[in-house]
PDB file of C-alpha atoms in Angstrom:
ATOM      1  CA  MET A   1     -10.493-146.628  50.811  1.00  0.00           C
ATOM      2  CA  GLY A   2     -14.219-146.962  51.485  1.00  0.00           C
ATOM      3  CA  GLU A   3     -14.766-150.256  49.685  1.00  0.00           C
ATOM      4  CA  GLN A   4     -17.366-152.181  51.709  1.00  0.00           C
ATOM      5  CA  THR A   5     -16.757-155.840  52.480  1.00  0.00           C
ATOM      6  CA  ALA A   6     -19.490-158.347  53.287  1.00  0.00           C
ATOM      7  CA  VAL A   7     -20.940-157.719  56.745  1.00  0.00           C
ATOM      8  CA  LYS A   8     -21.785-160.714  58.923  1.00  0.00           C
ATOM      9  CA  PHE A   9     -25.436-160.471  60.012  1.00  0.00           C
ATOM     10  CA  PRO A  10     -27.489-163.078  61.885  1.00  0.00           C
ATOM     11  CA  GLN A  11     -29.486-165.088  59.333  1.00  0.00           C
ATOM     12  CA  GLU A  12     -32.847-164.269  60.939  1.00  0.00           C
ATOM     13  CA  VAL A  13     -32.108-160.556  60.556  1.00  0.00           C
ATOM     14  CA  ILE A  14     -31.121-160.981  56.896  1.00  0.00           C
ATOM     15  CA  ASP A  15     -34.331-162.910  56.253  1.00  0.00           C
ATOM     16  CA  GLU A  16     -36.513-160.311  58.017  1.00  0.00           C
ATOM     17  CA  TYR A  17     -35.182-157.440  55.907  1.00  0.00           C
ATOM     18  CA  ALA A  18     -35.004-159.454  52.680  1.00  0.00           C
ATOM     19  CA  ALA A  19     -38.750-160.122  52.958  1.00  0.00           C
ATOM     20  CA  LEU A  20     -39.235-156.344  52.744  1.00  0.00           C
ATOM     21  CA  GLY A  21     -36.872-155.964  49.778  1.00  0.00           C
ATOM     22  CA  VAL A  22     -34.274-154.123  51.861  1.00  0.00           C
ATOM     23  CA  ASP A  23     -30.550-154.336  51.078  1.00  0.00           C
ATOM     24  CA  LEU A  24     -29.342-154.899  54.638  1.00  0.00           C
ATOM     25  CA  PRO A  25     -25.592-154.321  54.091  1.00  0.00           C
ATOM     26  CA  ALA A  26     -26.360-150.991  52.360  1.00  0.00           C
ATOM     27  CA  LEU A  27     -28.830-149.964  55.078  1.00  0.00           C
ATOM     28  CA  PHE A  28     -26.379-150.681  57.896  1.00  0.00           C
ATOM     29  CA  SER A  29     -23.265-149.434  56.132  1.00  0.00           C
ATOM     30  CA  ALA A  30     -21.252-146.553  57.428  1.00  0.00           C
ATOM     31  CA  GLY A  31     -22.972-144.204  54.966  1.00  0.00           C
ATOM     32  CA  HIS A  32     -21.306-141.530  52.866  1.00  0.00           C
ATOM     33  CA  LEU A  33     -19.268-140.069  55.731  1.00  0.00           C
ATOM     34  CA  GLY A  34     -18.101-143.478  56.868  1.00  0.00           C
ATOM     35  CA  THR A  35     -17.201-144.405  53.303  1.00  0.00           C
ATOM     36  CA  ARG A  36     -15.081-141.258  52.926  1.00  0.00           C
ATOM     37  CA  MET A  37     -13.351-142.130  56.197  1.00  0.00           C
ATOM     38  CA  GLY A  38     -12.722-145.752  55.214  1.00  0.00           C
ATOM     39  CA  VAL A  39     -14.972-147.342  57.842  1.00  0.00           C
ATOM     40  CA  GLN A  40     -15.388-151.071  57.194  1.00  0.00           C
ATOM     41  CA  ILE A  41     -18.180-152.876  59.047  1.00  0.00           C
ATOM     42  CA  VAL A  42     -16.893-156.351  59.908  1.00  0.00           C
ATOM     43  CA  GLU A  43     -19.666-157.801  62.091  1.00  0.00           C
ATOM     44  CA  ALA A  44     -23.114-156.554  63.030  1.00  0.00           C
ATOM     45  CA  SER A  45     -25.748-157.769  65.476  1.00  0.00           C
ATOM     46  CA  ALA A  46     -27.681-156.127  68.293  1.00  0.00           C
ATOM     47  CA  GLU A  47     -25.214-157.761  70.710  1.00  0.00           C
ATOM     48  CA  ARG A  48     -21.975-156.698  69.015  1.00  0.00           C
ATOM     49  CA  VAL A  49     -20.936-154.431  66.150  1.00  0.00           C
ATOM     50  CA  VAL A  50     -17.333-154.354  64.923  1.00  0.00           C
ATOM     51  CA  ALA A  51     -15.654-152.108  62.356  1.00  0.00           C
ATOM     52  CA  THR A  52     -12.222-150.852  61.361  1.00  0.00           C
ATOM     53  CA  MET A  53     -11.073-147.443  60.160  1.00  0.00           C
ATOM     54  CA  PRO A  54      -7.667-146.323  58.868  1.00  0.00           C
ATOM     55  CA  VAL A  55      -5.804-143.655  60.790  1.00  0.00           C
ATOM     56  CA  GLU A  56      -4.358-142.295  57.540  1.00  0.00           C
ATOM     57  CA  GLY A  57      -6.682-139.670  56.097  1.00  0.00           C
ATOM     58  CA  ASN A  58      -8.434-139.208  59.458  1.00  0.00           C
ATOM     59  CA  THR A  59      -5.829-137.210  61.355  1.00  0.00           C
ATOM     60  CA  GLN A  60      -5.655-133.758  62.896  1.00  0.00           C
ATOM     61  CA  PRO A  61      -2.785-131.284  62.215  1.00  0.00           C
ATOM     62  CA  TYR A  62      -0.417-133.041  64.664  1.00  0.00           C
ATOM     63  CA  GLY A  63      -0.705-136.280  62.693  1.00  0.00           C
ATOM     64  CA  LEU A  64      -2.786-138.088  65.324  1.00  0.00           C
ATOM     65  CA  LEU A  65      -6.159-139.733  64.774  1.00  0.00           C
ATOM     66  CA  HIS A  66      -8.732-136.945  64.946  1.00  0.00           C
ATOM     67  CA  GLY A  67     -11.082-137.176  67.928  1.00  0.00           C
ATOM     68  CA  GLY A  68     -13.966-136.430  65.583  1.00  0.00           C
ATOM     69  CA  ALA A  69     -13.010-139.464  63.496  1.00  0.00           C
ATOM     70  CA  SER A  70     -13.240-141.630  66.614  1.00  0.00           C
ATOM     71  CA  ALA A  71     -16.642-140.062  67.304  1.00  0.00           C
ATOM     72  CA  VAL A  72     -17.837-140.899  63.769  1.00  0.00           C
ATOM     73  CA  LEU A  73     -16.721-144.510  64.181  1.00  0.00           C
ATOM     74  CA  ALA A  74     -18.368-144.743  67.611  1.00  0.00           C
ATOM     75  CA  GLU A  75     -21.680-143.228  66.512  1.00  0.00           C
ATOM     76  CA  THR A  76     -21.768-145.440  63.430  1.00  0.00           C
ATOM     77  CA  LEU A  77     -21.301-148.616  65.466  1.00  0.00           C
ATOM     78  CA  GLY A  78     -23.698-147.685  68.252  1.00  0.00           C
ATOM     79  CA  SER A  79     -26.342-146.612  65.748  1.00  0.00           C
ATOM     80  CA  ILE A  80     -26.080-149.882  63.833  1.00  0.00           C
ATOM     81  CA  GLY A  81     -26.490-151.846  67.083  1.00  0.00           C
ATOM     82  CA  ALA A  82     -29.486-149.713  68.063  1.00  0.00           C
ATOM     83  CA  MET A  83     -31.095-150.137  64.636  1.00  0.00           C
ATOM     84  CA  LEU A  84     -30.644-153.901  64.768  1.00  0.00           C
ATOM     85  CA  HIS A  85     -32.096-153.998  68.291  1.00  0.00           C
ATOM     86  CA  GLY A  86     -35.086-151.860  67.261  1.00  0.00           C
ATOM     87  CA  GLY A  87     -35.770-153.958  64.181  1.00  0.00           C
ATOM     88  CA  ILE A  88     -37.677-152.937  61.084  1.00  0.00           C
ATOM     89  CA  SER A  89     -40.445-151.169  63.004  1.00  0.00           C
ATOM     90  CA  LYS A  90     -38.085-148.634  64.642  1.00  0.00           C
ATOM     91  CA  ILE A  91     -35.707-145.873  63.604  1.00  0.00           C
ATOM     92  CA  ALA A  92     -32.672-145.216  65.829  1.00  0.00           C
ATOM     93  CA  VAL A  93     -31.818-141.550  66.447  1.00  0.00           C
ATOM     94  CA  GLY A  94     -28.679-140.614  68.383  1.00  0.00           C
ATOM     95  CA  VAL A  95     -29.413-138.314  71.328  1.00  0.00           C
ATOM     96  CA  ASP A  96     -26.162-138.404  73.316  1.00  0.00           C
ATOM     97  CA  LEU A  97     -22.576-139.246  72.386  1.00  0.00           C
ATOM     98  CA  ASN A  98     -19.572-138.855  74.644  1.00  0.00           C
ATOM     99  CA  CYS A  99     -16.010-139.862  73.930  1.00  0.00           C
ATOM    100  CA  THR A 100     -12.953-140.120  76.146  1.00  0.00           C
ATOM    101  CA  HIS A 101      -9.694-140.120  74.177  1.00  0.00           C
ATOM    102  CA  HIS A 102      -7.015-142.138  75.973  1.00  0.00           C
ATOM    103  CA  ARG A 103      -4.069-142.141  73.581  1.00  0.00           C
ATOM    104  CA  GLY A 104      -3.108-141.058  70.103  1.00  0.00           C
ATOM    105  CA  ALA A 105      -2.753-143.235  67.023  1.00  0.00           C
ATOM    106  CA  ARG A 106      -0.496-142.203  64.126  1.00  0.00           C
ATOM    107  CA  SER A 107      -0.843-145.071  61.658  1.00  0.00           C
ATOM    108  CA  GLY A 108      -2.500-148.370  60.892  1.00  0.00           C
ATOM    109  CA  LEU A 109      -6.109-149.280  61.592  1.00  0.00           C
ATOM    110  CA  VAL A 110      -8.252-148.676  64.619  1.00  0.00           C
ATOM    111  CA  THR A 111     -10.957-151.171  65.513  1.00  0.00           C
ATOM    112  CA  GLY A 112     -14.216-150.254  67.206  1.00  0.00           C
ATOM    113  CA  VAL A 113     -16.377-152.722  69.110  1.00  0.00           C
ATOM    114  CA  ALA A 114     -19.844-151.684  70.279  1.00  0.00           C
ATOM    115  CA  THR A 115     -21.650-153.670  72.968  1.00  0.00           C
ATOM    116  CA  PRO A 116     -24.967-152.843  74.624  1.00  0.00           C
ATOM    117  CA  VAL A 117     -25.193-151.304  78.060  1.00  0.00           C
ATOM    118  CA  HIS A 118     -28.994-150.951  77.856  1.00  0.00           C
ATOM    119  CA  ARG A 119     -31.473-152.190  75.239  1.00  0.00           C
ATOM    120  CA  GLY A 120     -34.959-151.019  76.048  1.00  0.00           C
ATOM    121  CA  ARG A 121     -38.179-150.381  74.158  1.00  0.00           C
ATOM    122  CA  SER A 122     -37.563-146.672  73.613  1.00  0.00           C
ATOM    123  CA  THR A 123     -33.818-146.168  74.143  1.00  0.00           C
ATOM    124  CA  THR A 124     -30.564-148.034  73.716  1.00  0.00           C
ATOM    125  CA  THR A 125     -27.105-147.287  75.046  1.00  0.00           C
ATOM    126  CA  TYR A 126     -23.940-148.802  73.613  1.00  0.00           C
ATOM    127  CA  GLU A 127     -20.365-148.654  74.857  1.00  0.00           C
ATOM    128  CA  ILE A 128     -17.861-148.436  72.030  1.00  0.00           C
ATOM    129  CA  VAL A 129     -14.209-149.301  72.647  1.00  0.00           C
ATOM    130  CA  ILE A 130     -11.737-148.222  69.966  1.00  0.00           C
ATOM    131  CA  THR A 131      -8.282-149.837  69.959  1.00  0.00           C
ATOM    132  CA  ASP A 132      -5.159-149.502  67.827  1.00  0.00           C
ATOM    133  CA  ASP A 133      -3.180-152.199  65.995  1.00  0.00           C
ATOM    134  CA  GLN A 134      -1.464-153.150  69.280  1.00  0.00           C
ATOM    135  CA  ASP A 135      -4.861-153.617  70.961  1.00  0.00           C
ATOM    136  CA  LYS A 136      -4.274-150.527  73.111  1.00  0.00           C
ATOM    137  CA  ARG A 137      -7.375-148.497  73.943  1.00  0.00           C
ATOM    138  CA  VAL A 138      -7.490-145.255  71.981  1.00  0.00           C
ATOM    139  CA  CYS A 139     -11.014-144.123  72.878  1.00  0.00           C
ATOM    140  CA  THR A 140     -13.999-145.166  74.959  1.00  0.00           C
ATOM    141  CA  ALA A 141     -17.367-143.821  73.857  1.00  0.00           C
ATOM    142  CA  ARG A 142     -20.993-144.174  74.892  1.00  0.00           C
ATOM    143  CA  LEU A 143     -23.938-143.585  72.542  1.00  0.00           C
ATOM    144  CA  THR A 144     -27.589-143.388  73.544  1.00  0.00           C
ATOM    145  CA  CYS A 145     -30.204-143.643  70.801  1.00  0.00           C
ATOM    146  CA  LEU A 146     -33.924-142.975  70.918  1.00  0.00           C
ATOM    147  CA  LEU A 147     -35.970-145.665  69.173  1.00  0.00           C
ATOM    148  CA  ARG A 148     -38.797-144.005  67.264  1.00  0.00           C
ATOM    149  CA  ASP A 149     -41.615-145.786  65.478  1.00  0.00           C
ATOM    150  CA  ALA A 150     -40.879-146.035  61.774  1.00  0.00           C
ATOM    151  CA  ASP A 151     -43.346-144.339  59.467  1.00  0.00           C
ATOM    152  CA  SER A 152     -43.536-144.163  55.700  1.00  0.00           C
ATOM    153  CA  SER A 153     -41.398-140.999  55.562  1.00  0.00           C
ATOM    154  CA  ALA A 154     -38.651-142.555  57.697  1.00  0.00           C
ATOM    155  CA  ALA A 155     -38.790-146.121  56.354  1.00  0.00           C
ATOM    156  CA  PRO A 156     -35.520-147.822  55.375  1.00  0.00           C
ATOM    157  CA  PRO A 157     -34.606-147.483  51.694  1.00  0.00           C
ATOM    158  CA  ALA A 158     -35.605-150.406  49.529  1.00  0.00           C
ATOM    159  CA  ALA A 159     -32.995-152.381  47.647  1.00  0.00           C
ATOM    160  CA  GLY A 160     -32.348-151.479  44.038  1.00  0.00           C
TER     161      GLY A 160
END
């Protein structure tokens, strides 16, 4: 669990970050929390971010997918979309996350798909739909991020 596969990024985005010596897949990974939860980023662009997460290991006492796990998946995907929209000169900071849990999941993988609702100069909002293995909606979330100017103390980590 937690092994990262190759993320599909648009070539122009890869080139932009590579020129700065930034390891793009590491920068836009699910981070330590996402790794512990088994989040796998499958596709990433400002227009669409997709990832999977196992239900096993992310359940509450009743054996259902924990609502907080869905929130982690949603915030991860929306944040990646916001960061890709903002580009290398911006840092995305989540300011509002809401999740509606529609049904439980007991096993298998859930898949999250984030698509933009609003992509502005200072804020972004993404809708994240999380479905189970039968393509039934488990959760609908919305994340709004503030896009702040990057400075040297908040710059993306360099590769290596």
